[in-house]
Amino acid sequence: MASFLHSGPATSAMRKQATVIPLRISSAQSVASVQTYSRPQISLSSAFKTSLPTYQSRTFLTQLRHQAQALKEQTSTSSAHATQVKSSQNPNPTLKLDNLPYFVRRSASNKLPVYTDTKAGGTKKLTKIQKTEGDLDQLRNDLACALGVVDGHKPNPDVAINRLTGHIVVKGWRKPEIMKFLEDRRF
């Protein structure tokens, strides 16, 4: 079988198409006597030159990068305008979120890992925070303060830490309050 190698620049798609050889079998001939027809190399390369586009188009990822860059420019101009407006108003007291000693990772579907659980035949209701990292004691104390279940300076049994799994377990179904607590801290 003849092999087609192009001396000029050729893509892998062109090579794949160039190696395909049309076959023709007549009904009078047996399968063993197959006639092959090959085209000259010049006609293949000229056919590919005419079918290739002469311009270069952007890829999908390049278009996404440009869209993201345009969004950043829009948000930076709007945030600059927003900071001028906020500076004229009284600033609200906000949480210091620079260096929290703990972190809660989001799930694969980009949701907060807060789950409700029922045990003991439906009478014991729990809420769990999973995917916690860092100082779990500080997270428990901050969460207890936010939920209003503080017992002075000692740890409250309503908000417990499972040290083996790294989960924070809260008694009762408190999912909306815990979600708000985590969203306020921008997790």
CSV table of N, CA and C in Angstrom, one decimal, residues 30-175:
chain,number,residue,atom,x,y,z
A,30,SER,N,-13.6,-11.6,-6.9
A,30,SER,CA,-13.6,-12.1,-5.5
A,30,SER,C,-13.1,-11.0,-4.6
A,31,VAL,N,-13.3,-11.2,-3.3
A,31,VAL,CA,-12.9,-10.3,-2.3
A,31,VAL,C,-11.4,-10.1,-2.3
A,32,ALA,N,-10.7,-11.2,-2.6
A,32,ALA,CA,-9.2,-11.1,-2.6
A,32,ALA,C,-8.6,-10.2,-3.6
A,33,SER,N,-9.3,-10.0,-4.7
A,33,SER,CA,-8.8,-9.1,-5.8
A,33,SER,C,-9.5,-7.7,-5.7
A,34,VAL,N,-9.0,-6.9,-4.8
A,34,VAL,CA,-9.6,-5.6,-4.5
A,34,VAL,C,-8.7,-4.6,-5.3
A,35,GLN,N,-9.4,-3.7,-6.0
A,35,GLN,CA,-8.7,-2.7,-6.8
A,35,GLN,C,-8.6,-1.5,-5.9
A,36,THR,N,-7.4,-0.9,-5.8
A,36,THR,CA,-7.2,0.3,-5.0
A,36,THR,C,-6.9,1.4,-6.0
A,37,TYR,N,-7.4,2.6,-5.7
A,37,TYR,CA,-7.1,3.7,-6.5
A,37,TYR,C,-6.4,4.8,-5.6
A,38,SER,N,-5.4,5.3,-6.0
A,38,SER,CA,-4.7,6.4,-5.2
A,38,SER,C,-4.6,7.6,-6.1
A,39,ARG,N,-4.7,8.7,-5.4
A,39,ARG,CA,-4.6,10.0,-6.1
A,39,ARG,C,-3.1,10.4,-6.0
A,40,PRO,N,-2.7,11.2,-6.9
A,40,PRO,CA,-1.3,11.7,-6.8
A,40,PRO,C,-1.2,12.7,-5.6
A,41,GLN,N,0.0,12.8,-5.1
A,41,GLN,CA,0.3,13.6,-3.9
A,41,GLN,C,0.0,15.1,-4.2
A,42,ILE,N,0.2,15.5,-5.4
A,42,ILE,CA,0.0,16.9,-5.7
A,42,ILE,C,-1.5,17.3,-5.6
A,43,SER,N,-2.3,16.4,-6.1
A,43,SER,CA,-3.8,16.8,-6.0
A,43,SER,C,-4.3,16.8,-4.6
A,44,LEU,N,-3.7,15.9,-3.7
A,44,LEU,CA,-4.2,15.9,-2.3
A,44,LEU,C,-3.8,17.1,-1.6
A,45,SER,N,-2.5,17.5,-1.8
A,45,SER,CA,-2.0,18.7,-1.1
A,45,SER,C,-2.7,20.0,-1.6
A,46,SER,N,-3.0,20.0,-2.9
A,46,SER,CA,-3.7,21.2,-3.4
A,46,SER,C,-5.2,21.2,-3.0
A,47,ALA,N,-5.8,20.0,-2.8
A,47,ALA,CA,-7.2,20.0,-2.3
A,47,ALA,C,-7.2,20.4,-0.9
A,48,PHE,N,-6.2,20.1,-0.1
A,48,PHE,CA,-6.2,20.5,1.3
A,48,PHE,C,-5.9,22.0,1.5
A,49,LYS,N,-5.1,22.5,0.6
A,49,LYS,CA,-4.8,23.9,0.7
A,49,LYS,C,-6.0,24.8,0.4
A,50,THR,N,-6.8,24.3,-0.5
A,50,THR,CA,-8.0,25.1,-0.7
A,50,THR,C,-9.1,25.0,0.4
A,51,SER,N,-9.1,23.8,1.1
A,51,SER,CA,-10.1,23.6,2.1
A,51,SER,C,-9.7,24.2,3.4
A,52,LEU,N,-8.4,24.5,3.7
A,52,LEU,CA,-8.0,25.1,4.9
A,52,LEU,C,-8.4,26.6,5.0
A,53,PRO,N,-8.8,27.0,6.1
A,53,PRO,CA,-9.1,28.5,6.2
A,53,PRO,C,-7.8,29.3,6.3
A,54,THR,N,-7.9,30.5,5.7
A,54,THR,CA,-6.7,31.3,5.7
A,54,THR,C,-6.6,32.2,6.9
A,55,TYR,N,-7.6,32.3,7.7
A,55,TYR,CA,-7.6,33.1,8.9
A,55,TYR,C,-7.5,32.2,10.1
A,56,GLN,N,-7.2,32.8,11.3
A,56,GLN,CA,-7.0,32.0,12.5
A,56,GLN,C,-8.1,32.5,13.5
A,57,SER,N,-8.8,31.5,14.0
A,57,SER,CA,-9.9,31.9,14.9
A,57,SER,C,-9.5,31.6,16.4
A,58,ARG,N,-10.1,32.2,17.3
A,58,ARG,CA,-9.8,32.1,18.7
A,58,ARG,C,-10.4,30.8,19.2
A,59,THR,N,-9.8,30.2,20.2
A,59,THR,CA,-10.4,29.0,20.8
A,59,THR,C,-11.4,29.4,21.9
A,60,PHE,N,-12.1,28.5,22.3
A,60,PHE,CA,-13.2,28.7,23.3
A,60,PHE,C,-12.6,29.2,24.6
A,61,LEU,N,-11.4,28.7,25.0
A,61,LEU,CA,-10.8,29.2,26.3
A,61,LEU,C,-10.3,30.6,26.2
A,62,THR,N,-9.8,31.0,25.0
A,62,THR,CA,-9.4,32.4,24.8
A,62,THR,C,-10.6,33.3,24.9
A,63,GLN,N,-11.7,32.9,24.4
A,63,GLN,CA,-12.9,33.8,24.5
A,63,GLN,C,-13.3,33.9,25.9
A,64,LEU,N,-13.2,32.8,26.7
A,64,LEU,CA,-13.6,32.9,28.1
A,64,LEU,C,-12.7,33.8,28.9
A,65,ARG,N,-11.4,33.7,28.6
A,65,ARG,CA,-10.4,34.6,29.3
A,65,ARG,C,-10.7,36.1,29.0
A,66,HIS,N,-11.1,36.4,27.8
A,66,HIS,CA,-11.4,37.8,27.4
A,66,HIS,C,-12.7,38.2,28.1
A,67,GLN,N,-13.7,37.3,28.2
A,67,GLN,CA,-14.9,37.7,28.9
A,67,GLN,C,-14.6,37.9,30.4
A,68,ALA,N,-13.8,37.0,31.0
A,68,ALA,CA,-13.5,37.2,32.4
A,68,ALA,C,-12.8,38.5,32.6
A,69,GLN,N,-11.8,38.8,31.7
A,69,GLN,CA,-11.1,40.1,31.9
A,69,GLN,C,-12.0,41.3,31.8
A,70,ALA,N,-13.0,41.2,30.9
A,70,ALA,CA,-13.9,42.3,30.7
A,70,ALA,C,-14.8,42.4,32.0
A,71,LEU,N,-15.2,41.3,32.5
A,71,LEU,CA,-16.0,41.3,33.8
A,71,LEU,C,-15.2,42.0,34.9
A,72,LYS,N,-13.9,41.6,35.0
A,72,LYS,CA,-13.0,42.2,36.1
A,72,LYS,C,-12.9,43.7,35.9
A,73,GLU,N,-12.8,44.2,34.7
A,73,GLU,CA,-12.7,45.6,34.4
A,73,GLU,C,-14.0,46.3,34.8
A,74,GLN,N,-15.2,45.7,34.5
A,74,GLN,CA,-16.4,46.2,34.8
A,74,GLN,C,-16.6,46.3,36.3
A,75,THR,N,-16.3,45.2,37.0
A,75,THR,CA,-16.4,45.2,38.5
A,75,THR,C,-15.5,46.1,39.2
A,76,SER,N,-14.3,46.3,38.6
A,76,SER,CA,-13.3,47.2,39.3
A,76,SER,C,-13.8,48.7,39.1
A,77,THR,N,-14.4,49.0,38.0
A,77,THR,CA,-14.9,50.4,37.8
A,77,THR,C,-16.1,50.6,38.7
A,78,SER,N,-17.0,49.6,38.8
A,78,SER,CA,-18.2,49.7,39.6
A,78,SER,C,-17.8,49.7,41.1
A,79,SER,N,-16.8,48.9,41.5
A,79,SER,CA,-16.4,48.9,42.9
A,79,SER,C,-15.7,50.2,43.3
A,80,ALA,N,-15.0,50.8,42.4
A,80,ALA,CA,-14.4,52.1,42.7
A,80,ALA,C,-15.5,53.1,42.9
A,81,HIS,N,-16.6,53.1,42.1
A,81,HIS,CA,-17.7,54.0,42.3
A,81,HIS,C,-18.4,53.6,43.6
A,82,ALA,N,-18.5,52.4,44.0
A,82,ALA,CA,-19.2,51.9,45.2
A,82,ALA,C,-18.4,52.4,46.4
A,83,THR,N,-17.1,52.3,46.4
A,83,THR,CA,-16.3,52.7,47.5
A,83,THR,C,-16.4,54.2,47.8
A,84,GLN,N,-16.5,55.0,46.7
A,84,GLN,CA,-16.7,56.4,46.8
A,84,GLN,C,-18.1,56.7,47.5
A,85,VAL,N,-19.1,56.0,47.2
A,85,VAL,CA,-20.4,56.1,47.7
A,85,VAL,C,-20.4,55.7,49.2
A,86,LYS,N,-19.8,54.6,49.5
A,86,LYS,CA,-19.7,54.0,50.9
A,86,LYS,C,-18.9,55.0,51.8
A,87,SER,N,-17.9,55.6,51.3
A,87,SER,CA,-17.1,56.4,52.1
A,87,SER,C,-17.8,57.7,52.6
A,88,SER,N,-18.8,58.1,51.8
A,88,SER,CA,-19.6,59.2,52.2
A,88,SER,C,-20.7,58.8,53.2
A,89,GLN,N,-21.1,57.6,53.3
A,89,GLN,CA,-22.0,57.1,54.2
A,89,GLN,C,-21.3,56.6,55.5
A,90,ASN,N,-22.1,56.4,56.6
A,90,ASN,CA,-21.5,55.8,57.8
A,90,ASN,C,-21.2,54.3,57.6
A,91,PRO,N,-20.0,53.9,57.8
A,91,PRO,CA,-19.7,52.5,57.7
A,91,PRO,C,-20.3,51.6,58.7
A,92,ASN,N,-20.9,50.5,58.3
A,92,ASN,CA,-21.5,49.6,59.3
A,92,ASN,C,-20.4,48.8,59.9
A,93,PRO,N,-20.6,48.4,61.2
A,93,PRO,CA,-19.6,47.5,61.8
A,93,PRO,C,-19.6,46.2,61.2
A,94,THR,N,-18.5,45.7,60.7
A,94,THR,CA,-18.4,44.4,60.0
A,94,THR,C,-17.4,43.5,60.8
A,95,LEU,N,-17.5,42.2,60.4
A,95,LEU,CA,-16.6,41.3,61.0
A,95,LEU,C,-15.2,41.4,60.4
A,96,LYS,N,-14.2,41.2,61.2
A,96,LYS,CA,-12.8,41.2,60.6
A,96,LYS,C,-12.6,39.8,60.1
A,97,LEU,N,-12.5,39.7,58.7
A,97,LEU,CA,-12.4,38.4,58.0
A,97,LEU,C,-11.0,38.2,57.4
A,98,ASP,N,-10.0,39.0,57.9
A,98,ASP,CA,-8.7,38.8,57.3
A,98,ASP,C,-8.1,37.5,57.5
A,99,ASN,N,-7.9,37.1,58.7
A,99,ASN,CA,-7.3,35.9,59.1
A,99,ASN,C,-8.1,35.1,60.1
A,100,LEU,N,-9.1,34.4,59.7
A,100,LEU,CA,-9.8,33.6,60.6
A,100,LEU,C,-9.0,32.3,60.8
A,101,PRO,N,-9.0,31.8,62.0
A,101,PRO,CA,-8.2,30.6,62.3
A,101,PRO,C,-8.8,29.3,61.8
A,102,TYR,N,-9.9,29.4,61.2
A,102,TYR,CA,-10.6,28.2,60.7
A,102,TYR,C,-11.2,28.4,59.3
A,103,PHE,N,-11.5,27.3,58.6
A,103,PHE,CA,-12.0,27.4,57.3
A,103,PHE,C,-13.0,26.3,57.0
A,104,VAL,N,-14.0,26.6,56.3
A,104,VAL,CA,-15.0,25.5,55.9
A,104,VAL,C,-15.1,25.5,54.4
A,105,ARG,N,-14.7,24.3,53.8
A,105,ARG,CA,-14.6,24.2,52.4
A,105,ARG,C,-16.0,23.9,51.9
A,106,ARG,N,-16.3,24.3,50.6
A,106,ARG,CA,-17.6,24.0,50.0
A,106,ARG,C,-17.6,22.6,49.4
A,107,SER,N,-18.8,22.1,49.1
A,107,SER,CA,-18.9,20.8,48.5
A,107,SER,C,-18.6,20.9,47.0
A,108,ALA,N,-18.6,19.7,46.4
A,108,ALA,CA,-18.3,19.7,44.9
A,108,ALA,C,-19.3,20.4,44.1
A,109,SER,N,-20.5,20.5,44.6
A,109,SER,CA,-21.5,21.3,43.9
A,109,SER,C,-21.6,22.7,44.4
A,110,ASN,N,-20.5,23.2,45.0
A,110,ASN,CA,-20.4,24.6,45.5
A,110,ASN,C,-21.4,25.0,46.5
A,111,LYS,N,-21.8,24.1,47.4
A,111,LYS,CA,-22.8,24.4,48.4
A,111,LYS,C,-22.0,24.3,49.8
A,112,LEU,N,-22.6,24.9,50.8
A,112,LEU,CA,-22.0,24.8,52.1
A,112,LEU,C,-22.3,23.5,52.7
A,113,PRO,N,-21.3,22.9,53.4
A,113,PRO,CA,-21.5,21.5,53.9
A,113,PRO,C,-22.2,21.4,55.2
A,114,VAL,N,-23.4,21.9,55.2
A,114,VAL,CA,-24.3,21.9,56.5
A,114,VAL,C,-25.4,20.9,56.2
A,115,TYR,N,-25.5,19.9,57.1
A,115,TYR,CA,-26.5,18.8,56.9
A,115,TYR,C,-27.3,18.6,58.2
A,116,THR,N,-28.5,18.3,58.1
A,116,THR,CA,-29.4,17.9,59.2
A,116,THR,C,-29.4,16.4,59.3
A,117,ASP,N,-29.6,15.9,60.5
A,117,ASP,CA,-29.6,14.5,60.8
A,117,ASP,C,-30.6,14.2,61.9
A,118,THR,N,-31.3,13.0,61.8
A,118,THR,CA,-32.2,12.6,62.8
A,118,THR,C,-31.8,11.3,63.3
A,119,LYS,N,-31.7,11.1,64.7
A,119,LYS,CA,-31.3,9.9,65.3
A,119,LYS,C,-32.3,9.5,66.4
A,120,ALA,N,-32.2,8.4,67.0
A,120,ALA,CA,-33.0,7.9,68.1
A,120,ALA,C,-34.5,7.8,67.7
A,121,GLY,N,-34.8,7.3,66.6
A,121,GLY,CA,-36.2,7.2,66.2
A,121,GLY,C,-36.9,8.5,65.9
A,122,GLY,N,-36.1,9.5,65.5
A,122,GLY,CA,-36.7,10.8,65.1
A,122,GLY,C,-36.8,11.8,66.2
A,123,THR,N,-36.3,11.5,67.5
A,123,THR,CA,-36.5,12.4,68.6
A,123,THR,C,-35.2,13.2,68.8
A,124,LYS,N,-34.1,12.8,68.3
A,124,LYS,CA,-32.8,13.5,68.4
A,124,LYS,C,-32.5,14.1,67.1
A,125,LYS,N,-32.5,15.5,67.0
A,125,LYS,CA,-32.3,16.2,65.8
A,125,LYS,C,-30.9,16.9,65.9
A,126,LEU,N,-30.1,16.7,64.9
A,126,LEU,CA,-28.7,17.3,64.9
A,126,LEU,C,-28.5,18.0,63.6
A,127,THR,N,-27.6,19.0,63.6
A,127,THR,CA,-27.1,19.7,62.5
A,127,THR,C,-25.6,19.6,62.5
A,128,LYS,N,-25.0,19.1,61.3
A,128,LYS,CA,-23.5,18.9,61.2
A,128,LYS,C,-22.9,19.9,60.2
A,129,ILE,N,-21.8,20.4,60.6
A,129,ILE,CA,-20.9,21.1,59.6
A,129,ILE,C,-19.7,20.2,59.3
A,130,GLN,N,-19.6,19.9,58.0
A,130,GLN,CA,-18.5,19.1,57.6
A,130,GLN,C,-17.5,19.9,56.9
A,131,LYS,N,-16.4,19.3,56.5
A,131,LYS,CA,-15.3,19.9,55.7
A,131,LYS,C,-14.7,21.1,56.5
A,132,THR,N,-14.5,20.9,57.8
A,132,THR,CA,-13.9,22.0,58.5
A,132,THR,C,-12.4,21.8,58.6
A,133,GLU,N,-11.6,22.9,58.7
A,133,GLU,CA,-10.2,22.9,58.8
A,133,GLU,C,-9.8,24.0,59.7
A,134,GLY,N,-8.6,23.8,60.4
A,134,GLY,CA,-8.0,24.8,61.2
A,134,GLY,C,-8.4,24.7,62.7
A,135,ASP,N,-8.6,25.8,63.4
A,135,ASP,CA,-8.9,25.8,64.8
A,135,ASP,C,-10.4,25.5,65.0
A,136,LEU,N,-10.7,24.3,65.3
A,136,LEU,CA,-12.1,23.9,65.5
A,136,LEU,C,-12.7,24.4,66.8
A,137,ASP,N,-11.9,24.6,67.8
A,137,ASP,CA,-12.4,25.2,69.1
A,137,ASP,C,-12.8,26.6,68.8
A,138,GLN,N,-12.1,27.4,68.1
A,138,GLN,CA,-12.5,28.7,67.8
A,138,GLN,C,-13.8,28.8,67.0
A,139,LEU,N,-13.9,27.9,66.0
A,139,LEU,CA,-15.1,27.8,65.2
A,139,LEU,C,-16.3,27.5,66.1
A,140,ARG,N,-16.1,26.5,67.0
A,140,ARG,CA,-17.2,26.1,67.9
A,140,ARG,C,-17.6,27.3,68.8
A,141,ASN,N,-16.6,28.0,69.3
A,141,ASN,CA,-16.9,29.2,70.2
A,141,ASN,C,-17.7,30.3,69.4
A,142,ASP,N,-17.2,30.6,68.2
A,142,ASP,CA,-17.8,31.6,67.4
A,142,ASP,C,-19.2,31.2,67.0
A,143,LEU,N,-19.4,29.9,66.7
A,143,LEU,CA,-20.7,29.4,66.3
A,143,LEU,C,-21.7,29.5,67.5
A,144,ALA,N,-21.2,29.1,68.6
A,144,ALA,CA,-22.0,29.1,69.9
A,144,ALA,C,-22.5,30.6,70.2
A,145,CYS,N,-21.6,31.5,70.0
A,145,CYS,CA,-21.9,32.9,70.2
A,145,CYS,C,-23.0,33.4,69.2
A,146,ALA,N,-22.8,33.0,67.9
A,146,ALA,CA,-23.8,33.4,66.9
A,146,ALA,C,-25.1,32.7,67.1
A,147,LEU,N,-25.2,31.5,67.6
A,147,LEU,CA,-26.5,30.8,67.9
A,147,LEU,C,-27.1,31.2,69.2
A,148,GLY,N,-26.3,31.9,70.1
A,148,GLY,CA,-26.8,32.3,71.4
A,148,GLY,C,-26.9,31.2,72.4
A,149,VAL,N,-26.0,30.3,72.3
A,149,VAL,CA,-26.0,29.2,73.3
A,149,VAL,C,-24.7,29.1,74.1
A,150,VAL,N,-24.2,30.3,74.5
A,150,VAL,CA,-22.9,30.5,75.2
A,150,VAL,C,-23.2,30.2,76.7
A,151,ASP,N,-22.3,29.4,77.3
A,151,ASP,CA,-22.3,29.0,78.7
A,151,ASP,C,-21.1,29.6,79.4
A,152,GLY,N,-21.0,30.9,79.4
A,152,GLY,CA,-19.8,31.5,80.0
A,152,GLY,C,-18.6,31.3,79.2
A,153,HIS,N,-17.5,30.8,79.9
A,153,HIS,CA,-16.3,30.6,79.2
A,153,HIS,C,-16.0,29.1,78.9
A,154,LYS,N,-16.9,28.2,79.5
A,154,LYS,CA,-16.7,26.8,79.2
A,154,LYS,C,-17.4,26.4,78.0
A,155,PRO,N,-17.0,25.3,77.3
A,155,PRO,CA,-17.6,24.8,76.1
A,155,PRO,C,-19.0,24.4,76.3
A,156,ASN,N,-19.9,24.7,75.4
A,156,ASN,CA,-21.3,24.4,75.6
A,156,ASN,C,-21.5,23.0,75.0
A,157,PRO,N,-22.3,22.1,75.7
A,157,PRO,CA,-22.5,20.8,75.1
A,157,PRO,C,-23.5,20.8,73.9
A,158,ASP,N,-24.2,21.9,73.7
A,158,ASP,CA,-25.1,22.0,72.5
A,158,ASP,C,-24.3,22.1,71.2
A,159,VAL,N,-23.1,22.6,71.3
A,159,VAL,CA,-22.2,22.7,70.1
A,159,VAL,C,-20.9,21.9,70.4
A,160,ALA,N,-20.8,20.7,69.8
A,160,ALA,CA,-19.7,19.8,70.0
A,160,ALA,C,-18.8,19.6,68.8
A,161,ILE,N,-17.6,19.1,69.1
A,161,ILE,CA,-16.7,18.8,68.0
A,161,ILE,C,-16.5,17.3,68.0
A,162,ASN,N,-16.6,16.7,66.8
A,162,ASN,CA,-16.2,15.3,66.6
A,162,ASN,C,-14.8,15.3,66.1
A,163,ARG,N,-13.8,15.1,67.0
A,163,ARG,CA,-12.4,15.2,66.7
A,163,ARG,C,-12.0,14.2,65.6
A,164,LEU,N,-12.6,13.0,65.6
A,164,LEU,CA,-12.2,12.0,64.7
A,164,LEU,C,-12.5,12.4,63.2
A,165,THR,N,-13.7,13.0,63.0
A,165,THR,CA,-14.1,13.4,61.6
A,165,THR,C,-13.9,14.8,61.3
A,166,GLY,N,-13.7,15.7,62.3
A,166,GLY,CA,-13.5,17.1,62.1
A,166,GLY,C,-14.8,17.8,61.9
A,167,HIS,N,-16.0,17.2,62.3
A,167,HIS,CA,-17.3,17.8,62.1
A,167,HIS,C,-17.7,18.6,63.4
A,168,ILE,N,-18.4,19.7,63.2
A,168,ILE,CA,-19.1,20.4,64.3
A,168,ILE,C,-20.5,19.9,64.3
A,169,VAL,N,-21.0,19.4,65.5
A,169,VAL,CA,-22.3,18.9,65.7
A,169,VAL,C,-23.1,19.8,66.6
A,170,VAL,N,-24.2,20.3,66.1
A,170,VAL,CA,-25.1,21.2,66.9
A,170,VAL,C,-26.4,20.5,67.2
A,171,LYS,N,-26.9,20.6,68.4
A,171,LYS,CA,-28.1,20.0,68.8
A,171,LYS,C,-29.3,20.8,68.2
A,172,GLY,N,-30.2,20.1,67.6
A,172,GLY,CA,-31.4,20.8,67.0
A,172,GLY,C,-31.2,21.0,65.5
A,173,TRP,N,-32.3,21.4,64.8
A,173,TRP,CA,-32.2,21.7,63.4
A,173,TRP,C,-32.0,23.2,63.3
A,174,ARG,N,-30.7,23.6,63.1
A,174,ARG,CA,-30.3,25.0,63.1
A,174,ARG,C,-29.6,25.3,61.7
A,175,LYS,N,-30.0,24.6,60.7
A,175,LYS,CA,-29.3,24.8,59.4
A,175,LYS,C,-29.4,26.2,58.8
